[in-house]
CSV table of C-alpha atoms and ligand atoms in Angstrom, one decimal:
chain,number,residue,atom,x,y,z
Q,1,MET,CA,117.2,121.3,122.8
Q,2,SER,CA,114.4,119.6,121.0
Q,3,PHE,CA,114.6,118.2,117.5
Q,4,GLN,CA,111.9,118.6,114.9
Q,5,ILE,CA,111.2,115.9,112.3
Q,6,PRO,CA,112.6,116.9,108.8
Q,7,ARG,CA,110.1,118.7,106.6
Q,8,GLY,CA,108.1,116.4,104.3
Q,9,THR,CA,108.5,113.4,106.5
Q,10,GLN,CA,106.3,111.8,109.1
Q,11,ASP,CA,106.2,109.5,112.1
Q,12,ILE,CA,103.7,106.8,111.7
Q,13,LEU,CA,102.4,106.1,115.2
Q,14,PRO,CA,100.7,103.0,116.7
Q,15,GLY,CA,97.0,103.4,115.8
Q,16,THR,CA,98.0,104.5,112.3
Q,17,SER,CA,100.7,102.0,111.6
Q,18,GLU,CA,98.0,99.3,111.7
Q,19,LEU,CA,96.4,100.9,108.7
Q,20,TRP,CA,99.7,100.7,106.9
Q,21,GLN,CA,100.2,97.1,107.8
Q,22,TYR,CA,96.7,96.3,106.6
Q,23,ILE,CA,97.3,98.0,103.3
Q,24,GLU,CA,100.7,96.4,102.8
Q,25,GLU,CA,99.1,93.0,103.5
Q,26,LYS,CA,96.4,93.7,100.9
Q,27,ALA,CA,99.1,94.7,98.4
Q,28,ARG,CA,101.0,91.5,99.0
Q,29,ASP,CA,97.8,89.5,98.7
Q,30,ILE,CA,96.8,91.0,95.4
Q,31,CYS,CA,100.3,90.5,94.1
Q,32,ARG,CA,100.1,86.9,95.1
Q,33,ARG,CA,96.9,86.5,93.1
Q,34,TYR,CA,98.4,88.2,90.0
Q,35,ASN,CA,101.6,86.2,90.5
Q,36,TYR,CA,104.0,89.2,91.1
Q,37,HIS,CA,106.9,88.5,93.5
Q,38,GLU,CA,108.6,90.8,95.9
Q,39,LEU,CA,111.9,92.5,95.0
Q,40,ARG,CA,113.8,94.4,97.7
Q,41,THR,CA,116.5,96.8,96.5
Q,42,PRO,CA,118.8,99.2,98.3
Q,43,ILE,CA,117.4,102.6,99.4
Q,44,PHE,CA,120.3,104.3,97.6
Q,45,GLU,CA,121.8,103.7,94.2
Q,46,LYS,CA,124.6,105.2,92.1
Q,47,THR,CA,123.3,108.7,91.0
Q,48,GLU,CA,124.0,107.8,87.4
Q,49,LEU,CA,121.3,105.1,87.4
Q,50,PHE,CA,118.6,107.7,87.9
Q,51,GLN,CA,120.2,110.3,85.6
Q,52,ARG,CA,120.1,107.7,82.8
Q,53,GLY,CA,117.0,105.8,83.9
Q,54,VAL,CA,114.6,108.5,85.0
Q,55,GLY,CA,116.1,111.0,82.6
Q,56,ASP,CA,118.4,114.1,82.9
Q,57,SER,CA,115.7,116.5,81.7
Q,58,THR,CA,113.1,115.5,84.3
Q,59,ASP,CA,112.2,117.6,87.4
Q,60,ILE,CA,113.1,114.6,89.5
Q,61,VAL,CA,116.7,114.5,88.4
Q,62,GLN,CA,117.1,118.2,88.0
Q,63,LYS,CA,115.6,119.4,91.2
Q,64,GLU,CA,114.4,116.7,93.5
Q,65,MET,CA,117.1,114.1,94.2
Q,66,TYR,CA,118.8,113.6,97.6
Q,67,THR,CA,122.3,113.1,96.2
Q,68,PHE,CA,125.4,112.8,98.4
Q,69,GLU,CA,128.9,111.7,98.2
Q,70,ASP,CA,130.0,108.8,100.3
Q,71,ARG,CA,133.3,108.6,102.1
Q,72,GLY,CA,134.8,107.0,99.1
Q,73,GLY,CA,133.9,109.9,96.9
Q,74,ARG,CA,131.1,108.1,95.0
Q,75,SER,CA,127.9,109.9,94.1
Q,76,LEU,CA,124.9,108.2,95.5
Q,77,THR,CA,121.2,109.1,95.5
Q,78,LEU,CA,118.3,108.1,97.8
Q,79,ARG,CA,116.0,106.4,95.3
Q,80,PRO,CA,113.3,108.8,94.1
Q,81,GLU,CA,111.3,106.0,92.5
Q,82,GLY,CA,111.4,102.2,92.2
Q,83,THR,CA,111.5,101.4,88.4
Q,84,ALA,CA,115.2,102.3,87.7
Q,85,SER,CA,116.3,100.1,90.7
Q,86,ALA,CA,114.0,97.2,89.6
Q,87,VAL,CA,115.5,97.4,86.1
Q,88,ARG,CA,119.0,97.5,87.5
Q,89,ALA,CA,118.3,94.5,89.7
Q,90,PHE,CA,116.8,92.7,86.7
Q,91,VAL,CA,120.0,93.3,84.6
Q,92,ASN,CA,122.5,92.7,87.4
Q,93,ASN,CA,120.9,89.4,88.3
Q,94,LYS,CA,120.4,88.4,84.7
Q,95,MET,CA,116.7,87.9,85.3
Q,96,PHE,CA,116.3,88.1,81.5
Q,97,GLY,CA,117.7,84.6,81.4
Q,98,LEU,CA,115.1,83.1,83.8
Q,99,ALA,CA,112.9,80.4,82.2
Q,100,GLU,CA,109.7,82.2,83.5
Q,101,GLN,CA,109.1,85.3,81.4
Q,102,PRO,CA,107.9,88.0,81.8
Q,103,VAL,CA,109.5,88.5,85.2
Q,104,LYS,CA,106.8,90.0,87.4
Q,105,LEU,CA,108.0,92.0,90.4
Q,106,TYR,CA,106.6,94.2,93.1
Q,107,TYR,CA,108.0,96.4,95.8
Q,108,ILE,CA,106.9,98.4,98.8
Q,109,GLY,CA,109.3,100.9,100.3
Q,110,PRO,CA,110.3,104.4,100.9
Q,111,MET,CA,111.2,106.8,98.1
Q,112,PHE,CA,112.7,110.3,98.5
Q,113,ARG,CA,112.1,113.5,96.5
Q,114,TYR,CA,113.0,117.0,97.5
Q,115,GLU,CA,109.6,118.5,96.6
Q,116,ARG,CA,107.7,121.3,98.2
Q,117,PRO,CA,105.7,119.4,100.9
Q,118,GLN,CA,101.9,119.7,101.0
Q,119,SER,CA,99.0,117.3,101.6
Q,120,GLY,CA,99.8,114.2,99.5
Q,121,ARG,CA,103.3,115.4,98.6
Q,122,MET,CA,106.0,114.3,100.9
Q,123,ARG,CA,109.8,114.2,100.8
Q,124,GLN,CA,109.8,110.7,102.0
Q,125,PHE,CA,106.9,108.6,100.9
Q,126,VAL,CA,106.2,104.9,100.5
Q,127,GLN,CA,105.5,103.5,97.1
Q,128,PHE,CA,103.8,100.2,96.2
Q,129,GLY,CA,104.8,99.4,92.7
Q,130,VAL,CA,104.8,96.5,90.2
Q,131,GLU,CA,107.0,95.9,87.2
Q,132,ALA,CA,106.6,93.3,84.5
Q,133,MET,CA,109.6,92.8,82.3
Q,134,GLY,CA,110.0,90.6,79.2
Q,135,SER,CA,106.7,90.8,77.5
Q,136,ASN,CA,105.4,93.1,74.8
Q,137,ASP,CA,101.9,91.8,74.9
Q,138,PRO,CA,99.2,94.5,75.3
Q,139,SER,CA,97.4,92.1,77.8
Q,140,ILE,CA,100.2,92.7,80.3
Q,141,ASP,CA,99.6,96.4,80.1
Q,142,ALA,CA,96.0,95.8,80.9
Q,143,GLU,CA,96.9,93.3,83.7
Q,144,VAL,CA,99.1,95.9,85.4
Q,145,ILE,CA,96.3,98.5,85.2
Q,146,ALA,CA,93.7,96.0,86.5
Q,147,LEU,CA,95.9,95.2,89.4
Q,148,ALA,CA,96.1,98.8,90.5
Q,149,ILE,CA,92.4,99.4,90.0
Q,150,ASP,CA,91.4,96.2,91.8
Q,151,PHE,CA,93.6,97.0,94.7
Q,152,TYR,CA,91.9,100.4,95.2
Q,153,LYS,CA,88.5,98.9,94.8
Q,154,GLU,CA,89.1,96.0,97.2
Q,155,LEU,CA,90.1,98.5,99.8
Q,156,GLY,CA,86.8,100.3,99.3
Q,157,LEU,CA,87.6,103.3,97.0
Q,158,LYS,CA,84.8,104.1,94.6
Q,159,ASN,CA,85.6,107.5,93.1
Q,160,LEU,CA,88.4,106.6,90.7
Q,161,LYS,CA,89.1,107.6,87.2
Q,162,LEU,CA,91.6,105.9,84.9
Q,163,TYR,CA,93.3,108.2,82.4
Q,164,LEU,CA,95.0,106.5,79.5
Q,165,ASN,CA,97.3,107.6,76.7
Q,166,SER,CA,99.8,106.2,74.3
Q,167,LEU,CA,103.2,107.8,73.8
Q,168,GLY,CA,103.9,105.6,70.8
Q,169,ASP,CA,107.2,103.9,69.8
Q,170,THR,CA,110.4,105.7,68.9
Q,171,GLU,CA,109.4,106.6,65.4
Q,172,SER,CA,106.0,108.0,66.5
Q,173,ARG,CA,107.6,110.0,69.3
Q,174,GLU,CA,110.2,111.4,66.9
Q,175,ALA,CA,107.4,112.6,64.5
Q,176,HIS,CA,105.5,114.1,67.5
Q,177,ARG,CA,108.6,115.7,68.8
Q,178,ASN,CA,109.3,117.5,65.5
Q,179,ALA,CA,105.7,118.6,65.4
Q,180,LEU,CA,106.0,120.0,69.0
Q,181,ILE,CA,109.2,121.9,68.2
Q,182,ALA,CA,107.6,123.4,65.1
Q,183,HIS,CA,104.5,124.4,67.2
Q,184,PHE,CA,106.3,126.0,70.1
Q,185,GLU,CA,109.5,127.3,68.5
Q,186,PRO,CA,108.2,130.6,67.0
Q,187,ARG,CA,106.9,131.7,70.4
Q,188,ILE,CA,109.2,129.9,72.8
Q,189,GLY,CA,110.3,133.3,74.2
Q,190,GLU,CA,106.9,133.6,75.9
Q,191,PHE,CA,107.6,130.5,77.9
Q,192,CYS,CA,109.5,130.0,81.2
Q,193,SER,CA,113.2,129.3,81.1
Q,194,ASP,CA,112.7,125.6,81.9
Q,195,CYS,CA,110.5,125.3,78.8
Q,196,GLN,CA,113.0,127.1,76.7
Q,197,ASN,CA,115.5,124.4,77.6
Q,198,ARG,CA,113.0,121.7,77.1
Q,199,LEU,CA,112.3,122.7,73.5
Q,200,GLU,CA,115.6,121.1,72.4
Q,201,ASN,CA,116.1,118.5,75.1
Q,202,ASN,CA,112.6,117.1,75.5
Q,203,PRO,CA,109.7,119.2,74.1
Q,204,LEU,CA,107.2,116.7,75.4
Q,205,ARG,CA,108.0,117.9,78.9
Q,206,ILE,CA,106.6,121.4,77.9
Q,207,LEU,CA,103.1,119.9,78.0
Q,208,ASP,CA,103.8,119.0,81.6
Q,209,CYS,CA,104.9,122.5,82.7
Q,210,LYS,CA,103.0,123.8,85.7
Q,211,LYS,CA,104.0,127.5,85.1
Q,212,ASP,CA,102.9,127.7,81.4
Q,213,ARG,CA,100.0,125.4,81.5
Q,214,ASP,CA,97.5,128.2,80.6
Q,215,HIS,CA,99.5,129.5,77.6
Q,216,GLU,CA,97.3,129.4,74.5
Q,217,LEU,CA,99.8,127.2,72.6
Q,218,MET,CA,99.3,124.5,75.1
Q,219,ALA,CA,95.7,123.7,74.2
Q,220,SER,CA,96.5,123.7,70.5
Q,221,ALA,CA,99.7,121.6,70.8
Q,222,PRO,CA,99.8,118.6,68.4
Q,223,SER,CA,98.4,115.4,70.0
Q,224,ILE,CA,100.6,112.3,70.1
Q,225,LEU,CA,97.6,110.3,69.1
Q,226,ASP,CA,97.8,111.9,65.7
Q,227,TYR,CA,101.4,110.8,65.2
Q,228,LEU,CA,101.2,107.2,66.2
Q,229,ASN,CA,102.4,104.9,63.4
Q,230,GLU,CA,100.3,101.9,62.5
Q,231,GLU,CA,102.1,99.5,64.9
Q,232,SER,CA,101.8,101.9,67.9
Q,233,ALA,CA,98.1,102.6,67.1
Q,234,ASN,CA,97.4,98.9,66.9
Q,235,TYR,CA,99.2,98.3,70.2
Q,236,PHE,CA,97.1,101.0,71.8
Q,237,THR,CA,93.9,99.5,70.4
Q,238,ASN,CA,94.8,96.1,71.8
Q,239,VAL,CA,95.4,97.6,75.3
Q,240,LYS,CA,92.0,99.3,75.2
Q,241,LYS,CA,90.4,96.1,74.0
Q,242,ALA,CA,91.9,94.1,76.9
Q,243,LEU,CA,90.6,96.7,79.3
Q,244,ASP,CA,87.2,96.5,77.7
Q,245,TYR,CA,87.0,92.8,78.3
Q,246,MET,CA,88.0,93.3,81.9
Q,247,LYS,CA,85.2,95.9,82.1
Q,248,ILE,CA,87.6,98.6,83.3
Q,249,ASP,CA,86.5,102.1,82.4
Q,250,TYR,CA,89.0,104.6,81.1
Q,251,VAL,CA,89.2,108.1,79.7
Q,252,ILE,CA,91.7,108.8,76.9
Q,253,ASP,CA,93.8,111.8,77.8
Q,254,GLU,CA,96.1,112.8,74.9
Q,255,ARG,CA,97.8,115.3,77.2
Q,256,LEU,CA,99.0,112.7,79.7
Q,257,VAL,CA,102.8,112.6,79.4
Q,258,ARG,CA,104.0,111.5,82.8
Q,259,GLY,CA,107.0,113.1,84.6
Q,260,LEU,CA,109.6,110.5,83.8
Q,261,ASP,CA,111.5,110.0,80.6
Q,262,TYR,CA,111.4,106.3,80.1
Q,263,TYR,CA,107.9,105.8,78.9
Q,264,ASN,CA,106.7,104.8,75.5
Q,265,HIS,CA,103.4,103.3,74.3
Q,266,THR,CA,101.0,103.0,77.2
Q,267,ALA,CA,100.9,105.7,79.9
Q,268,PHE,CA,98.3,105.9,82.6
Q,269,GLU,CA,97.3,107.6,85.8
Q,270,ILE,CA,94.6,106.8,88.3
Q,271,MET,CA,92.9,109.9,89.9
Q,272,SER,CA,90.7,110.2,92.9
Q,273,GLU,CA,87.5,112.1,92.2
Q,274,ALA,CA,86.5,112.1,95.9
Q,275,GLU,CA,85.3,115.5,97.1
Q,276,GLY,CA,87.7,117.1,99.5
Q,277,PHE,CA,90.7,115.1,98.3
Q,278,GLY,CA,92.7,118.2,97.8
Q,279,ALA,CA,94.8,119.7,95.0
Q,280,ILE,CA,96.8,116.6,94.2
Q,281,THR,CA,94.5,114.0,92.8
Q,282,THR,CA,96.8,111.5,91.1
Q,283,LEU,CA,96.8,108.3,93.1
Q,284,SER,CA,99.1,106.3,90.9
Q,285,GLY,CA,100.9,106.4,87.6
Q,286,GLY,CA,102.7,104.1,85.3
Q,287,GLY,CA,103.3,103.0,81.8
Q,288,ARG,CA,105.5,101.0,79.4
Q,289,TYR,CA,109.3,101.5,79.2
Q,290,ASN,CA,110.6,99.3,76.3
Q,291,GLY,CA,114.0,101.0,76.2
Q,292,LEU,CA,114.9,101.2,79.8
Q,293,VAL,CA,116.5,97.7,80.3
Q,294,GLU,CA,118.8,98.4,77.4
Q,295,GLU,CA,119.5,101.9,78.8
Q,296,VAL,CA,120.6,100.3,82.0
Q,297,GLY,CA,123.0,97.9,80.3
Q,298,GLY,CA,120.8,94.9,79.7
Q,299,PRO,CA,119.5,93.2,76.5
Q,300,THR,CA,116.5,94.8,74.7
Q,301,THR,CA,113.6,93.9,76.9
Q,302,PRO,CA,110.1,95.5,77.1
Q,303,GLY,CA,108.7,96.5,80.5
Q,304,ILE,CA,105.6,98.0,82.1
Q,305,GLY,CA,104.7,99.0,85.6
Q,306,PHE,CA,103.0,101.4,87.9
Q,307,ALA,CA,103.5,102.9,91.4
Q,308,MET,CA,101.3,104.5,93.9
Q,309,SER,CA,102.1,106.0,97.3
Q,310,ILE,CA,100.4,104.7,100.4
Q,311,GLU,CA,100.2,108.3,101.7
Q,312,ARG,CA,97.9,109.3,98.9
Q,313,LEU,CA,95.9,106.1,99.2
Q,314,LEU,CA,95.3,106.9,102.9
Q,315,LEU,CA,94.1,110.4,101.9
Q,316,ALA,CA,91.7,109.0,99.4
Q,317,LEU,CA,90.3,106.5,101.9
Q,318,GLU,CA,89.8,109.3,104.3
Q,319,ALA,CA,88.2,111.6,101.7
Q,320,GLU,CA,85.8,108.8,100.8
Q,321,GLY,CA,85.1,108.0,104.5
Q,322,VAL,CA,86.3,104.4,104.1
Q,323,GLU,CA,87.1,102.7,107.4
Q,324,LEU,CA,89.5,99.8,107.2
Q,325,PRO,CA,88.6,96.8,109.3
Q,326,ILE,CA,91.5,97.1,111.8
Q,327,GLU,CA,91.1,94.9,114.9
Q,328,LYS,CA,92.3,96.8,117.9
Q,329,THR,CA,91.7,94.1,120.5
Q,330,ILE,CA,93.7,91.8,122.7
Q,331,ASP,CA,92.6,88.3,123.6
Q,332,CYS,CA,93.3,88.2,127.3
Q,333,TYR,CA,94.2,90.8,130.0
Q,334,VAL,CA,95.5,89.2,133.1
Q,335,VAL,CA,94.4,91.2,136.2
Q,336,THR,CA,96.5,90.4,139.3
Q,337,MET,CA,96.0,91.0,143.0
Q,338,GLY,CA,99.0,90.6,145.3
Q,339,GLU,CA,102.7,90.1,144.7
Q,340,GLU,CA,102.6,86.3,144.3
Q,341,ALA,CA,99.8,86.6,141.7
Q,342,GLN,CA,101.8,89.2,139.8
Q,343,THR,CA,104.9,86.9,139.7
Q,344,ILE,CA,102.8,83.9,138.7
Q,345,SER,CA,101.0,85.8,136.0
Q,346,ASN,CA,104.4,86.1,134.1
Q,347,GLY,CA,104.2,82.3,133.5
Q,348,LEU,CA,100.5,82.5,132.3
Q,349,LEU,CA,101.2,85.4,129.9
Q,350,HIS,CA,104.2,83.5,128.5
Q,351,GLU,CA,102.0,80.4,128.0
Q,352,LEU,CA,99.2,82.4,126.3
Q,353,ARG,CA,101.5,84.2,124.0
Q,354,SER,CA,103.3,81.0,123.1
Q,355,ALA,CA,100.0,79.5,122.2
Q,356,GLY,CA,99.3,82.3,119.8
Q,357,LEU,CA,97.0,84.5,121.8
Q,358,SER,CA,97.6,88.2,122.5
Q,359,ALA,CA,97.9,88.9,126.2
Q,360,GLU,CA,98.7,91.8,128.5
Q,361,ARG,CA,99.0,92.6,132.2
Q,362,ASP,CA,99.6,95.6,134.4
Q,363,TYR,CA,103.2,96.6,135.0
Q,364,LEU,CA,102.5,99.7,137.2
Q,365,ASP,CA,101.3,98.0,140.3
Q,366,ARG,CA,97.8,99.5,139.8
Q,367,LYS,CA,94.7,98.7,141.8
Q,368,MET,CA,92.3,96.2,140.5
Q,369,LYS,CA,89.8,98.8,139.3
Q,370,SER,CA,92.5,100.5,137.3
Q,371,GLN,CA,93.6,97.2,135.8
Q,372,PHE,CA,90.0,96.6,134.6
Q,373,LYS,CA,90.0,100.1,133.1
Q,374,ALA,CA,93.3,99.3,131.3
Q,375,ALA,CA,91.7,96.0,130.1
Q,376,ASN,CA,88.8,98.0,128.7
Q,377,ARG,CA,91.0,100.5,127.0
Q,378,SER,CA,92.9,97.7,125.2
Q,379,ASN,CA,89.5,96.1,124.2
Q,380,ALA,CA,90.4,92.9,125.9
Q,381,LYS,CA,88.0,90.1,125.0
Q,382,TYR,CA,88.7,88.2,128.2
Q,383,VAL,CA,90.0,89.1,131.6
Q,384,ALA,CA,91.7,86.4,133.8
Q,385,ILE,CA,91.5,87.4,137.4
Q,386,LEU,CA,94.4,86.1,139.4
Q,387,GLY,CA,94.2,86.7,143.2
Q,388,GLU,CA,95.9,84.8,146.0
Q,389,ASP,CA,92.6,83.1,146.9
Q,390,GLU,CA,92.0,82.0,143.4
Q,391,LEU,CA,95.4,80.6,143.1
Q,392,GLN,CA,95.0,78.7,146.3
Q,393,LYS,CA,91.7,77.3,145.3
Q,394,ASP,CA,93.0,76.7,141.7
Q,395,GLU,CA,89.9,78.3,140.4
Q,396,ILE,CA,90.6,81.3,138.2
Q,397,ASN,CA,87.8,83.5,137.1
Q,398,ILE,CA,87.7,84.3,133.5
Q,399,LYS,CA,85.4,87.1,132.5
Q,400,GLU,CA,84.1,87.5,129.0
Q,401,MET,CA,84.1,91.3,128.6
Q,402,GLU,CA,81.3,91.6,126.0
Q,403,THR,CA,78.7,89.6,127.9
Q,404,GLY,CA,80.0,90.0,131.5
Q,405,ASP,CA,79.8,86.2,131.9
Q,406,GLN,CA,82.3,84.7,134.4
Q,407,GLN,CA,83.6,81.2,134.4
Q,408,ALA,CA,85.8,79.5,137.0
Q,409,VAL,CA,88.6,77.6,135.2
Q,410,ARG,CA,91.6,75.6,136.6
Q,411,PHE,CA,94.8,77.5,136.3
Q,412,SER,CA,96.5,74.8,134.1
Q,413,GLU,CA,93.5,74.9,131.7
Q,414,ILE,CA,93.3,78.7,131.1
Q,415,THR,CA,95.2,78.5,127.8
Q,416,SER,CA,93.2,75.7,126.3
Q,417,TYR,CA,89.9,77.2,127.6
Q,418,LEU,CA,90.6,80.6,126.0
Q,419,THR,CA,91.9,79.0,122.8
Q,420,LYS,CA,88.6,77.1,122.5
Q,421,LYS,CA,86.4,80.1,123.3
Q,422,LEU,CA,88.3,82.3,120.8
Q,423,LYS,CA,88.0,79.6,118.1
Q,424,GLU,CA,84.2,79.4,118.7
Q,425,GLU,CA,83.9,83.1,118.3
Q,426,THR,CA,85.6,83.2,114.9
Q,427,GLY,CA,83.8,80.1,113.9
Q,428,GLU,CA,87.0,78.3,113.0
V,1,HAM,P1,105.4,108.8,89.6
V,1,HAM,O1,104.3,109.3,88.8
V,1,HAM,O2,106.6,109.7,89.7
V,1,HAM,O3,105.9,107.4,88.9
V,1,HAM,O4,105.0,108.3,91.0
V,1,HAM,C1,104.0,107.3,91.2
V,1,HAM,C2,103.2,107.6,92.4
V,1,HAM,O5,104.0,107.8,93.5
V,1,HAM,C3,102.3,108.9,92.3
V,1,HAM,O6,101.2,108.7,91.5
V,1,HAM,C4,102.0,109.1,93.7
V,1,HAM,O7,101.0,108.2,94.2
V,1,HAM,C5,103.3,108.7,94.4
V,1,HAM,N1,104.2,109.9,94.6
V,1,HAM,C6,105.1,110.5,93.8
V,1,HAM,N2,105.7,111.5,94.4
V,1,HAM,C7,105.2,111.6,95.7
V,1,HAM,C8,105.4,112.5,96.8
V,1,HAM,N3,106.3,113.4,96.7
V,1,HAM,N4,104.6,112.3,97.9
V,1,HAM,C9,103.7,111.3,97.9
V,1,HAM,N5,103.5,110.4,96.9
V,1,HAM,C10,104.2,110.6,95.8
V,1,HAM,C11,106.9,106.6,89.3
V,1,HAM,O8,107.5,106.7,90.3
V,1,HAM,C12,107.2,105.5,88.4
V,1,HAM,N6,108.3,104.7,88.9
V,1,HAM,C13,106.0,104.5,88.3
V,1,HAM,C14,106.2,103.4,87.3
V,1,HAM,C15,106.5,102.1,87.7
V,1,HAM,N7,106.2,103.4,86.0
V,1,HAM,C16,106.5,102.2,85.6
V,1,HAM,N8,106.7,101.5,86.5
């Protein structure tokens, strides 16, 4: 009997996992520079957190959650996104009381959504996201957006487009909501059953409907930007101004509503415009969620964040032909001849590795020629040749693979010799 991997999931094998590590390191580095700190939360949470946080009327909650009952009869859900958990952790740990505000957090971890799998859409995917809670300054909106854009650019992506919208505050949204109901109600019978439910529950969601997107009423639907009250309009202007000062280009998209319910004011998505990227072009999305902390039981606290999946980022890198600088080498391959040399090489390998070098040897009792082939395959920079003669003479040949140069070195000096040579190479 053979087992297949579950649909919408993937194994990340050596050769590819190095790309993931590189990207994750870059994510941690940019967060360090922007002063965001890592938060790690559980993979599952109480189902209610997402129902309240993400919103009952969203596709995520209605159709896509991995929900199960544990042995104690509690309803738990594999997290479909990171914001609700970050906000829960913020509230549970009373981070609103910290001296340093806003609290700037980031996370990298797997999320789960029961979606129809296709390129760029997985059932388990890894999000890198940031959340800043505790400030209502439009500059922090721009900072969060800049972090996302900088991250992509530093990795080498060029064909990006930032789409920006404002969903306004509660008052503006209410006015827009009424306008949407008035617009769609007379002809709601022509829409899908989901949209018919959305009319009362959350008419904004109608604009996001994939089935009805070509209906003529969609194009003529009232724009949120015409319903922003003065405060919301000013806020939006200030976000745009901050982005202008950062020289970050954006396109205003009044149709951008996002698929989660917690947003107000700023909403944004970053798309890939690379040719051949495929049908799903959204690389990341985010926005402001000023009501969410309160919704999850904390004091009124503004927040903003974004998330991106590493899967889609890798697709964009591939579409743009960006090669990440992954080093696939080892410092020293120890070639052995004879049983005694094999045994002694264990000590040498241990010493090299303890000194911080990467080192490998043969474990299949292969002939010298095959060992050299293996050293080549692993891109060894140096090969140390350990034969019985060499050991007796205490003169071990070290071959630099790139130049073919050989040097006789005393056994006890191999580690210091290689350490020095490798340092010279990197110019340290
Ligand atoms: P989201 O738009 O649902 O927002 O997801 C953010 C990003 O996660 C997407 O742009 C995409 O890169 C990735 N993503 C989502 N679903 C999948 C999937 N099935 N397969 C692969 N990648 C996927 C959020 O999750 C919000 N929590 C973002 C946020 C943070 N807003 C404020 N703070």
